[in-house]
PDB file of C-alpha atoms in Angstrom:
ATOM      1  CA  UNK A  38      13.358  -6.428 -20.017  1.00 43.00           C
ATOM      2  CA  UNK A  39      17.070  -4.454 -20.633  1.00 46.00           C
ATOM      3  CA  UNK A  40      20.496  -4.878 -18.575  1.00 46.00           C
ATOM      4  CA  UNK A  41      20.063  -0.852 -18.311  1.00 57.00           C
ATOM      5  CA  UNK A  42      16.575  -1.085 -16.799  1.00 71.00           C
ATOM      6  CA  UNK A  43      16.841  -3.851 -14.257  1.00 83.00           C
ATOM      7  CA  UNK A  44      13.802  -5.411 -12.314  1.00 86.00           C
ATOM      8  CA  UNK A  45      15.088  -6.668  -8.947  1.00 86.00           C
ATOM      9  CA  UNK A  46      13.081 -10.032  -8.146  1.00 89.00           C
ATOM     10  CA  UNK A  47      12.454 -10.854  -4.775  1.00 88.00           C
ATOM     11  CA  UNK A  48      14.372 -13.946  -4.485  1.00 87.00           C
ATOM     12  CA  UNK A  49      17.281 -11.200  -4.659  1.00 90.00           C
ATOM     13  CA  UNK A  50      16.676 -10.679  -1.316  1.00 92.00           C
ATOM     14  CA  UNK A  51      14.130 -12.610   0.459  1.00 92.00           C
ATOM     15  CA  UNK A  52      14.755 -16.235   1.400  1.00 87.00           C
ATOM     16  CA  UNK A  53      11.829 -18.678   0.648  1.00 87.00           C
ATOM     17  CA  UNK A  54       8.905 -17.239   1.372  1.00 87.00           C
ATOM     18  CA  UNK A  55      10.206 -14.219   4.177  1.00 91.00           C
ATOM     19  CA  UNK A  56       7.871 -11.250   4.128  1.00 93.00           C
ATOM     20  CA  UNK A  57      10.262  -8.481   4.938  1.00 95.00           C
ATOM     21  CA  UNK A  58      13.757  -7.645   3.971  1.00 96.00           C
ATOM     22  CA  UNK A  59      15.735  -4.592   5.254  1.00 96.00           C
ATOM     23  CA  UNK A  60      18.869  -3.032   3.034  1.00 94.00           C
ATOM     24  CA  UNK A  61      20.658   0.025   4.939  1.00 93.00           C
ATOM     25  CA  UNK A  62      22.607   2.508   3.101  1.00 91.00           C
ATOM     26  CA  UNK A  63      24.952   3.730   4.192  1.00 86.00           C
ATOM     27  CA  UNK A  64      25.730   6.442   1.349  1.00 84.00           C
ATOM     28  CA  UNK A  65      24.148   6.112  -1.790  1.00 82.00           C
ATOM     29  CA  UNK A  66      26.148   5.030  -4.500  1.00 82.00           C
ATOM     30  CA  UNK A  67      24.945   5.678  -8.739  1.00 78.00           C
ATOM     31  CA  UNK A  68      22.462   3.209  -9.780  1.00 79.00           C
ATOM     32  CA  UNK A  69      21.031   3.048 -12.658  1.00 82.00           C
ATOM     33  CA  UNK A  70      17.160   3.323 -13.728  1.00 87.00           C
ATOM     34  CA  UNK A  71      15.569  -0.015 -12.063  1.00 90.00           C
ATOM     35  CA  UNK A  72      12.372  -0.978 -10.547  1.00 92.00           C
ATOM     36  CA  UNK A  73      11.427  -3.491  -8.295  1.00 93.00           C
ATOM     37  CA  UNK A  74       9.021  -6.793  -7.941  1.00 93.00           C
ATOM     38  CA  UNK A  75       7.932  -6.115  -4.207  1.00 94.00           C
ATOM     39  CA  UNK A  76       6.639  -2.853  -2.035  1.00 94.00           C
ATOM     40  CA  UNK A  77       9.564  -0.802  -1.086  1.00 95.00           C
ATOM     41  CA  UNK A  78       9.549   1.440   1.820  1.00 97.00           C
ATOM     42  CA  UNK A  79      12.816   4.631   2.101  1.00 96.00           C
ATOM     43  CA  UNK A  80      12.754   6.872   5.330  1.00 96.00           C
ATOM     44  CA  UNK A  81      16.270   9.016   4.212  1.00 95.00           C
ATOM     45  CA  UNK A  82      18.112   9.094   7.155  1.00 94.00           C
ATOM     46  CA  UNK A  83      20.767  12.091   5.674  1.00 94.00           C
ATOM     47  CA  UNK A  84      22.481  13.823   3.126  1.00 95.00           C
ATOM     48  CA  UNK A  85      20.293  14.717   0.029  1.00 94.00           C
ATOM     49  CA  UNK A  86      19.544  13.636  -3.345  1.00 93.00           C
ATOM     50  CA  UNK A  87      17.339  13.522  -6.411  1.00 92.00           C
ATOM     51  CA  UNK A  88      14.916  11.269  -6.765  1.00 92.00           C
ATOM     52  CA  UNK A  89      14.751  10.414 -10.340  1.00 90.00           C
ATOM     53  CA  UNK A  90      11.246   9.516 -11.491  1.00 86.00           C
ATOM     54  CA  UNK A  91       9.715   8.774 -15.239  1.00 74.00           C
ATOM     55  CA  UNK A  92      12.254  11.212 -16.810  1.00 72.00           C
ATOM     56  CA  UNK A  93      12.029  13.905 -13.816  1.00 81.00           C
ATOM     57  CA  UNK A  94      13.298  14.492 -10.085  1.00 86.00           C
ATOM     58  CA  UNK A  95      12.714  15.925  -6.932  1.00 88.00           C
ATOM     59  CA  UNK A  96      15.147  16.761  -4.600  1.00 92.00           C
ATOM     60  CA  UNK A  97      14.826  14.331  -0.631  1.00 94.00           C
ATOM     61  CA  UNK A  98      16.398  15.207   2.162  1.00 94.00           C
ATOM     62  CA  UNK A  99      16.926  13.780   5.430  1.00 94.00           C
ATOM     63  CA  UNK A 100      13.493  13.114   6.882  1.00 95.00           C
ATOM     64  CA  UNK A 101      11.431  11.707   3.715  1.00 95.00           C
ATOM     65  CA  UNK A 102       9.651   8.811   3.963  1.00 96.00           C
ATOM     66  CA  UNK A 103       7.416   7.130   0.667  1.00 94.00           C
ATOM     67  CA  UNK A 104       6.528   4.239  -0.161  1.00 94.00           C
ATOM     68  CA  UNK A 105       7.472   2.730  -4.595  1.00 93.00           C
ATOM     69  CA  UNK A 106       5.166   0.129  -5.516  1.00 91.00           C
ATOM     70  CA  UNK A 107       6.039  -2.825  -8.099  1.00 92.00           C
ATOM     71  CA  UNK A 108       6.848  -2.056 -11.114  1.00 91.00           C
ATOM     72  CA  UNK A 109       7.942   1.742 -10.593  1.00 90.00           C
ATOM     73  CA  UNK A 110      11.019   2.728 -12.895  1.00 91.00           C
ATOM     74  CA  UNK A 111      13.565   5.068 -10.390  1.00 91.00           C
ATOM     75  CA  UNK A 112      17.276   6.455  -9.558  1.00 91.00           C
ATOM     76  CA  UNK A 113      19.446   8.472  -6.994  1.00 91.00           C
ATOM     77  CA  UNK A 114      21.101  10.883  -8.739  1.00 88.00           C
ATOM     78  CA  UNK A 115      23.028  14.754  -7.541  1.00 90.00           C
ATOM     79  CA  UNK A 116      23.491  13.503  -3.577  1.00 91.00           C
ATOM     80  CA  UNK A 117      25.401  14.450  -1.209  1.00 92.00           C
ATOM     81  CA  UNK A 118      26.485  12.311   1.530  1.00 93.00           C
ATOM     82  CA  UNK A 119      22.367  10.778   0.911  1.00 94.00           C
ATOM     83  CA  UNK A 120      21.537   8.159   3.301  1.00 94.00           C
ATOM     84  CA  UNK A 121      18.860   5.442   2.956  1.00 94.00           C
ATOM     85  CA  UNK A 122      17.082   2.470   4.990  1.00 96.00           C
ATOM     86  CA  UNK A 123      14.830   0.226   2.352  1.00 96.00           C
ATOM     87  CA  UNK A 124      12.226  -1.460   4.432  1.00 97.00           C
ATOM     88  CA  UNK A 125      11.225  -4.544   1.051  1.00 96.00           C
ATOM     89  CA  UNK A 126       7.867  -6.055   1.916  1.00 95.00           C
ATOM     90  CA  UNK A 127       5.993  -8.332  -0.387  1.00 92.00           C
ATOM     91  CA  UNK A 128       2.555  -7.628   0.837  1.00 85.00           C
ATOM     92  CA  UNK A 129       0.732 -10.584  -0.879  1.00 80.00           C
ATOM     93  CA  UNK A 130       2.775 -12.963   2.416  1.00 81.00           C
ATOM     94  CA  UNK A 131       1.107 -10.497   4.709  1.00 81.00           C
ATOM     95  CA  UNK A 132      -1.893  -9.632   6.191  1.00 69.00           C
ATOM     96  CA  UNK A 133      -1.634  -5.981   5.919  1.00 65.00           C
ATOM     97  CA  UNK A 134      -3.526  -3.162   6.526  1.00 64.00           C
ATOM     98  CA  UNK A 135      -3.583  -4.859  10.480  1.00 65.00           C
ATOM     99  CA  UNK A 136      -6.436  -4.640  12.652  1.00 65.00           C
ATOM    100  CA  UNK A 137      -7.882  -1.537  13.161  1.00 77.00           C
ATOM    101  CA  UNK A 138      -4.572   0.328  11.060  1.00 79.00           C
ATOM    102  CA  UNK A 139      -7.824   0.853   8.602  1.00 74.00           C
ATOM    103  CA  UNK A 140      -8.640   3.300  10.955  1.00 78.00           C
ATOM    104  CA  UNK A 141      -6.051   5.628   9.848  1.00 80.00           C
ATOM    105  CA  UNK A 142      -7.173   7.637   7.108  1.00 78.00           C
ATOM    106  CA  UNK A 143      -2.608   8.658   7.220  1.00 88.00           C
ATOM    107  CA  UNK A 144      -2.250   4.528   6.292  1.00 89.00           C
ATOM    108  CA  UNK A 145      -4.486   4.863   2.741  1.00 87.00           C
ATOM    109  CA  UNK A 146      -3.060   8.101   1.663  1.00 88.00           C
ATOM    110  CA  UNK A 147       1.081   6.680   2.043  1.00 91.00           C
ATOM    111  CA  UNK A 148       0.908   3.062   1.656  1.00 90.00           C
ATOM    112  CA  UNK A 149      -2.034   2.916  -0.362  1.00 85.00           C
ATOM    113  CA  UNK A 150      -2.964   6.637  -2.423  1.00 87.00           C
ATOM    114  CA  UNK A 151       0.401   7.725  -2.786  1.00 87.00           C
ATOM    115  CA  UNK A 152       2.029   4.749  -4.761  1.00 87.00           C
ATOM    116  CA  UNK A 153      -0.229   3.677  -7.045  1.00 82.00           C
ATOM    117  CA  UNK A 154      -0.864   8.023  -8.085  1.00 82.00           C
ATOM    118  CA  UNK A 155       3.306   7.432  -8.298  1.00 82.00           C
ATOM    119  CA  UNK A 156       2.672   4.522 -11.291  1.00 77.00           C
ATOM    120  CA  UNK A 157       1.185   7.310 -12.828  1.00 74.00           C
ATOM    121  CA  UNK A 158       2.698  10.413 -12.037  1.00 71.00           C
ATOM    122  CA  UNK A 159       6.219  11.919 -10.593  1.00 71.00           C
ATOM    123  CA  UNK A 160       4.515  12.061  -7.215  1.00 75.00           C
ATOM    124  CA  UNK A 161       6.935  13.540  -4.813  1.00 78.00           C
ATOM    125  CA  UNK A 162       6.610  12.012  -1.024  1.00 80.00           C
ATOM    126  CA  UNK A 163       4.517  14.432   0.621  1.00 84.00           C
ATOM    127  CA  UNK A 164       5.415  13.149   4.309  1.00 91.00           C
ATOM    128  CA  UNK A 165       8.730  14.711   6.214  1.00 92.00           C
ATOM    129  CA  UNK A 166       9.902  13.557   9.549  1.00 94.00           C
ATOM    130  CA  UNK A 167      11.279  16.011  12.099  1.00 91.00           C
ATOM    131  CA  UNK A 168      14.567  15.079  14.345  1.00 92.00           C
ATOM    132  CA  UNK A 169      12.311  13.711  16.895  1.00 92.00           C
ATOM    133  CA  UNK A 170      10.056  12.145  14.782  1.00 92.00           C
ATOM    134  CA  UNK A 171      13.037  10.390  13.278  1.00 93.00           C
ATOM    135  CA  UNK A 172      14.865   9.155  16.008  1.00 92.00           C
ATOM    136  CA  UNK A 173      12.173   7.791  17.813  1.00 92.00           C
ATOM    137  CA  UNK A 174      10.742   5.079  13.919  1.00 94.00           C
ATOM    138  CA  UNK A 175      14.834   4.244  14.010  1.00 94.00           C
ATOM    139  CA  UNK A 176      14.809   1.764  16.663  1.00 95.00           C
ATOM    140  CA  UNK A 177      12.095   0.098  14.987  1.00 96.00           C
ATOM    141  CA  UNK A 178      14.176  -0.252  11.895  1.00 96.00           C
ATOM    142  CA  UNK A 179      16.779  -1.221  14.211  1.00 96.00           C
ATOM    143  CA  UNK A 180      15.370  -3.799  15.710  1.00 97.00           C
ATOM    144  CA  UNK A 181      13.896  -5.445  12.484  1.00 96.00           C
ATOM    145  CA  UNK A 182      16.566  -5.800  11.016  1.00 95.00           C
ATOM    146  CA  UNK A 183      18.377  -7.428  13.804  1.00 97.00           C
ATOM    147  CA  UNK A 184      15.996  -9.893  14.230  1.00 97.00           C
ATOM    148  CA  UNK A 185      15.732 -10.405  10.304  1.00 95.00           C
ATOM    149  CA  UNK A 186      20.067 -10.917  10.611  1.00 94.00           C
ATOM    150  CA  UNK A 187      20.225 -13.101  13.450  1.00 96.00           C
ATOM    151  CA  UNK A 188      16.851 -15.041  12.620  1.00 95.00           C
ATOM    152  CA  UNK A 189      15.711 -16.756  16.256  1.00 96.00           C
ATOM    153  CA  UNK A 190      12.677 -18.782  16.703  1.00 96.00           C
ATOM    154  CA  UNK A 191      10.126 -16.530  15.703  1.00 95.00           C
ATOM    155  CA  UNK A 192      11.658 -13.747  14.078  1.00 96.00           C
ATOM    156  CA  UNK A 193       9.335 -13.400  11.932  1.00 94.00           C
ATOM    157  CA  UNK A 194       6.757 -12.760  14.292  1.00 93.00           C
ATOM    158  CA  UNK A 195       9.007 -10.764  16.372  1.00 96.00           C
ATOM    159  CA  UNK A 196      10.226  -8.796  12.604  1.00 95.00           C
ATOM    160  CA  UNK A 197       6.367  -7.730  11.377  1.00 93.00           C
ATOM    161  CA  UNK A 198       5.577  -6.802  15.047  1.00 93.00           C
ATOM    162  CA  UNK A 199       7.945  -4.010  14.122  1.00 95.00           C
ATOM    163  CA  UNK A 200       7.048  -3.516  11.037  1.00 95.00           C
ATOM    164  CA  UNK A 201       3.256  -2.632  11.901  1.00 92.00           C
ATOM    165  CA  UNK A 202       4.108  -0.561  14.623  1.00 93.00           C
ATOM    166  CA  UNK A 203       6.527   0.950  12.209  1.00 95.00           C
ATOM    167  CA  UNK A 204       3.130   1.351   9.255  1.00 93.00           C
ATOM    168  CA  UNK A 205       0.995   3.151  12.457  1.00 92.00           C
ATOM    169  CA  UNK A 206       3.813   5.433  14.020  1.00 94.00           C
ATOM    170  CA  UNK A 207       4.022   7.302   9.558  1.00 95.00           C
ATOM    171  CA  UNK A 208       0.377   6.609   9.406  1.00 92.00           C
ATOM    172  CA  UNK A 209       0.164   9.140  12.745  1.00 91.00           C
ATOM    173  CA  UNK A 210       2.523  11.413  11.429  1.00 91.00           C
ATOM    174  CA  UNK A 211       0.982  11.755   7.589  1.00 90.00           C
ATOM    175  CA  UNK A 212      -2.102  12.942   9.750  1.00 86.00           C
ATOM    176  CA  UNK A 213      -0.025  15.692  10.637  1.00 84.00           C
ATOM    177  CA  UNK A 214       1.134  16.676   7.063  1.00 81.00           C
ATOM    178  CA  UNK A 215      -0.127  20.252   5.810  1.00 72.00           C
ATOM    179  CA  UNK A 216      -0.114  20.952   2.160  1.00 67.00           C
ATOM    180  CA  UNK A 217      -3.273  21.226  -0.204  1.00 65.00           C
ATOM    181  CA  UNK A 218      -1.693  17.834  -1.905  1.00 68.00           C
ATOM    182  CA  UNK A 219      -2.013  16.210   1.478  1.00 71.00           C
ATOM    183  CA  UNK A 220      -4.986  17.210   2.932  1.00 80.00           C
ATOM    184  CA  UNK A 221      -6.838  16.053  -0.648  1.00 83.00           C
ATOM    185  CA  UNK A 222      -5.081  11.976   0.201  1.00 84.00           C
ATOM    186  CA  UNK A 223      -6.802  12.145   3.384  1.00 86.00           C
ATOM    187  CA  UNK A 224     -10.081  12.719   2.553  1.00 88.00           C
ATOM    188  CA  UNK A 225      -9.889  10.768   0.880  1.00 89.00           C
ATOM    189  CA  UNK A 226      -8.344   8.240   2.861  1.00 87.00           C
ATOM    190  CA  UNK A 227     -10.781   9.058   5.049  1.00 87.00           C
ATOM    191  CA  UNK A 228     -13.409   7.833   3.144  1.00 91.00           C
ATOM    192  CA  UNK A 229     -11.415   4.363   2.040  1.00 89.00           C
ATOM    193  CA  UNK A 230     -11.160   3.909   5.208  1.00 86.00           C
ATOM    194  CA  UNK A 231     -14.849   4.227   5.853  1.00 89.00           C
ATOM    195  CA  UNK A 232     -16.008   1.576   2.816  1.00 91.00           C
ATOM    196  CA  UNK A 233     -13.126  -0.868   4.015  1.00 87.00           C
ATOM    197  CA  UNK A 234     -14.999  -1.415   7.892  1.00 86.00           C
ATOM    198  CA  UNK A 235     -18.693  -0.460   6.209  1.00 92.00           C
ATOM    199  CA  UNK A 236     -18.937  -2.008   2.836  1.00 94.00           C
ATOM    200  CA  UNK A 237     -21.562  -3.842   4.073  1.00 95.00           C
ATOM    201  CA  UNK A 238     -23.446  -1.038   4.701  1.00 95.00           C
ATOM    202  CA  UNK A 239     -25.431   1.001   1.240  1.00 94.00           C
ATOM    203  CA  UNK A 240     -23.510   3.462  -0.135  1.00 95.00           C
ATOM    204  CA  UNK A 241     -24.450   5.737  -2.615  1.00 96.00           C
ATOM    205  CA  UNK A 242     -22.068   9.025  -4.791  1.00 95.00           C
ATOM    206  CA  UNK A 243     -23.702  11.661  -2.112  1.00 95.00           C
ATOM    207  CA  UNK A 244     -22.996   9.611   1.405  1.00 95.00           C
ATOM    208  CA  UNK A 245     -19.449   8.784  -0.080  1.00 95.00           C
ATOM    209  CA  UNK A 246     -19.018  12.712  -1.855  1.00 95.00           C
ATOM    210  CA  UNK A 247     -19.615  13.417   2.167  1.00 94.00           C
ATOM    211  CA  UNK A 248     -17.709  10.959   3.641  1.00 92.00           C
ATOM    212  CA  UNK A 249     -14.730  12.893   1.690  1.00 91.00           C
ATOM    213  CA  UNK A 250     -15.777  15.806   2.263  1.00 91.00           C
ATOM    214  CA  UNK A 251     -15.375  16.418  -1.806  1.00 91.00           C
ATOM    215  CA  UNK A 252     -18.423  17.388  -4.491  1.00 94.00           C
ATOM    216  CA  UNK A 253     -19.551  14.331  -6.955  1.00 94.00           C
ATOM    217  CA  UNK A 254     -16.932  16.165  -9.350  1.00 94.00           C
ATOM    218  CA  UNK A 255     -14.152  16.029  -7.529  1.00 92.00           C
ATOM    219  CA  UNK A 256     -14.940  13.012  -5.540  1.00 93.00           C
ATOM    220  CA  UNK A 257     -15.112  11.028  -9.431  1.00 93.00           C
ATOM    221  CA  UNK A 258     -12.402  13.079 -10.602  1.00 89.00           C
ATOM    222  CA  UNK A 259      -9.737  11.419  -7.642  1.00 87.00           C
ATOM    223  CA  UNK A 260     -11.210   7.592  -7.705  1.00 90.00           C
ATOM    224  CA  UNK A 261     -10.485   7.760 -11.875  1.00 87.00           C
ATOM    225  CA  UNK A 262      -6.485   9.063 -11.179  1.00 83.00           C
ATOM    226  CA  UNK A 263      -6.183   7.057  -7.951  1.00 83.00           C
ATOM    227  CA  UNK A 264      -7.866   4.023  -9.113  1.00 84.00           C
ATOM    228  CA  UNK A 265      -9.111   3.804 -12.626  1.00 85.00           C
ATOM    229  CA  UNK A 266     -12.581   3.440 -11.614  1.00 90.00           C
ATOM    230  CA  UNK A 267     -16.131   5.024 -10.845  1.00 94.00           C
ATOM    231  CA  UNK A 268     -16.974   5.234  -6.861  1.00 95.00           C
ATOM    232  CA  UNK A 269     -19.437   3.030  -6.931  1.00 96.00           C
ATOM    233  CA  UNK A 270     -17.001   0.825  -8.834  1.00 96.00           C
ATOM    234  CA  UNK A 271     -14.443   0.677  -6.502  1.00 93.00           C
ATOM    235  CA  UNK A 272     -16.733  -0.232  -3.634  1.00 96.00           C
ATOM    236  CA  UNK A 273     -17.626  -3.219  -5.889  1.00 96.00           C
ATOM    237  CA  UNK A 274     -14.487  -4.711  -6.568  1.00 94.00           C
ATOM    238  CA  UNK A 275     -14.142  -4.162  -2.458  1.00 94.00           C
ATOM    239  CA  UNK A 276     -17.308  -6.303  -1.599  1.00 96.00           C
ATOM    240  CA  UNK A 277     -16.205  -8.589  -4.595  1.00 95.00           C
ATOM    241  CA  UNK A 278     -12.461  -9.369  -3.075  1.00 91.00           C
ATOM    242  CA  UNK A 279     -14.065  -9.770   0.566  1.00 93.00           C
ATOM    243  CA  UNK A 280     -16.388 -12.024  -0.517  1.00 95.00           C
ATOM    244  CA  UNK A 281     -13.423 -14.207  -2.707  1.00 93.00           C
ATOM    245  CA  UNK A 282     -11.850 -13.743   1.335  1.00 90.00           C
ATOM    246  CA  UNK A 283     -14.690 -15.457   2.619  1.00 93.00           C
ATOM    247  CA  UNK A 284     -14.940 -17.918   0.644  1.00 94.00           C
ATOM    248  CA  UNK A 285     -11.877 -19.837   1.053  1.00 90.00           C
ATOM    249  CA  UNK A 286     -11.852 -18.934   4.202  1.00 89.00           C
ATOM    250  CA  UNK A 287     -15.464 -19.931   5.791  1.00 92.00           C
ATOM    251  CA  UNK A 288     -17.563 -22.696   4.220  1.00 93.00           C
ATOM    252  CA  UNK A 289     -20.601 -20.607   4.374  1.00 95.00           C
ATOM    253  CA  UNK A 290     -23.838 -20.751   1.922  1.00 96.00           C
ATOM    254  CA  UNK A 291     -22.780 -18.752  -0.981  1.00 96.00           C
ATOM    255  CA  UNK A 292     -25.440 -16.481  -0.409  1.00 96.00           C
ATOM    256  CA  UNK A 293     -25.225 -15.659   3.524  1.00 96.00           C
ATOM    257  CA  UNK A 294     -21.673 -14.446   1.702  1.00 97.00           C
ATOM    258  CA  UNK A 295     -22.929 -12.656  -1.366  1.00 97.00           C
ATOM    259  CA  UNK A 296     -25.645 -11.114   1.662  1.00 97.00           C
ATOM    260  CA  UNK A 297     -22.418 -10.653   4.499  1.00 96.00           C
ATOM    261  CA  UNK A 298     -20.978  -7.905   1.865  1.00 97.00           C
ATOM    262  CA  UNK A 299     -23.446  -6.257   1.043  1.00 96.00           C
ATOM    263  CA  UNK A 300     -25.341  -7.893  -2.072  1.00 97.00           C
ATOM    264  CA  UNK A 301     -28.830  -8.379  -0.973  1.00 94.00           C
ATOM    265  CA  UNK A 302     -29.290 -10.192  -5.051  1.00 95.00           C
ATOM    266  CA  UNK A 303     -27.550 -13.467  -4.582  1.00 94.00           C
ATOM    267  CA  UNK A 304     -27.682 -13.842  -9.422  1.00 96.00           C
ATOM    268  CA  UNK A 305     -26.436 -10.196  -9.020  1.00 97.00           C
ATOM    269  CA  UNK A 306     -23.873 -11.198  -6.811  1.00 97.00           C
ATOM    270  CA  UNK A 307     -22.503 -14.441  -9.074  1.00 96.00           C
ATOM    271  CA  UNK A 308     -22.298 -12.716 -12.292  1.00 96.00           C
ATOM    272  CA  UNK A 309     -20.346  -9.761 -11.167  1.00 96.00           C
ATOM    273  CA  UNK A 310     -17.792 -12.214  -9.264  1.00 96.00           C
ATOM    274  CA  UNK A 311     -17.191 -14.005 -12.412  1.00 95.00           C
ATOM    275  CA  UNK A 312     -16.523 -10.755 -14.192  1.00 95.00           C
ATOM    276  CA  UNK A 313     -14.437  -9.516 -12.166  1.00 93.00           C
ATOM    277  CA  UNK A 314     -12.626 -13.284 -10.932  1.00 92.00           C
ATOM    278  CA  UNK A 315     -13.374 -15.125 -14.061  1.00 93.00           C
ATOM    279  CA  UNK A 316     -15.523 -18.273 -12.212  1.00 93.00           C
ATOM    280  CA  UNK A 317     -18.299 -18.680 -10.542  1.00 95.00           C
ATOM    281  CA  UNK A 318     -18.110 -17.965  -6.566  1.00 95.00           C
ATOM    282  CA  UNK A 319     -18.606 -21.934  -6.666  1.00 94.00           C
ATOM    283  CA  UNK A 320     -16.086 -23.007  -8.994  1.00 94.00           C
ATOM    284  CA  UNK A 321     -13.631 -20.700  -7.171  1.00 93.00           C
ATOM    285  CA  UNK A 322     -14.139 -22.077  -4.173  1.00 92.00           C
ATOM    286  CA  UNK A 323     -13.395 -24.823  -5.056  1.00 88.00           C
ATOM    287  CA  UNK A 324      -9.960 -24.225  -7.012  1.00 86.00           C
ATOM    288  CA  UNK A 325      -9.398 -22.350  -3.631  1.00 74.00           C
ATOM    289  CA  UNK A 326      -7.808 -19.444  -5.741  1.00 57.00           C
ATOM    290  CA  UNK A 327      -6.613 -17.305  -3.616  1.00 52.00           C
ATOM    291  CA  UNK A 328      -7.867 -13.112  -3.751  1.00 43.00           C
ATOM    292  CA  UNK A 329      -5.820 -10.568  -5.393  1.00 45.00           C
TER     293      UNK A 329
END
């Protein structure tokens, strides 16, 4: 990687296997185009500036909230007292999403769909908090920051609890965003929420399009754009991921796991599993491979 386009690694911000880090920037200074090997939740606390992505830019201001995925090169420019707080997190070290957060369409829109789309195009942030909402989330960030700084016993658990509360509040706020682009993401998010909780159920493309309130062609276009997959292929990958987790975490027979995640033919399940993971379910379990 060229020195002019650095990629920051987790060891520069996290200690050991910590999941979170908070970087508060009182006044953003010019930095070169750079990327991270972790996710970054950005909350603009004050001022304004240009967020530069893929050679293009859009204006950000106090109250804007967006998530940057690993590997996305970006920088800030044309700043006027730009004040940020960056919440860095390693998804592979945490259970995310948590509990029923997947019931919130705003969660998928903000934390799943928008970051993926930013890797493909210069996607502006959709979520903007008004002054009241910004004041409501500020204490959560401060409490998280305090736990990670003082590091009293149990600090990681406490910091994560504040982080999950913040994710929930932001996800709820996203559902109030009023724009055509955000509405489309929320419609797709509603379907993803349904798939996350009911992945073992029978789904057709028509049924999925109905949940998303889209035509079949529009649904296909959005899935291809966001995931590079057709809707039913996305569901297949989701089922296989759920099966992979069960293979590691339980001793249940492979045929039972296949049925539990929505496959009615264990041989078909094994063939599809090998295509995606490069191993048979039995070997995968024996090796103790953790699913991505």
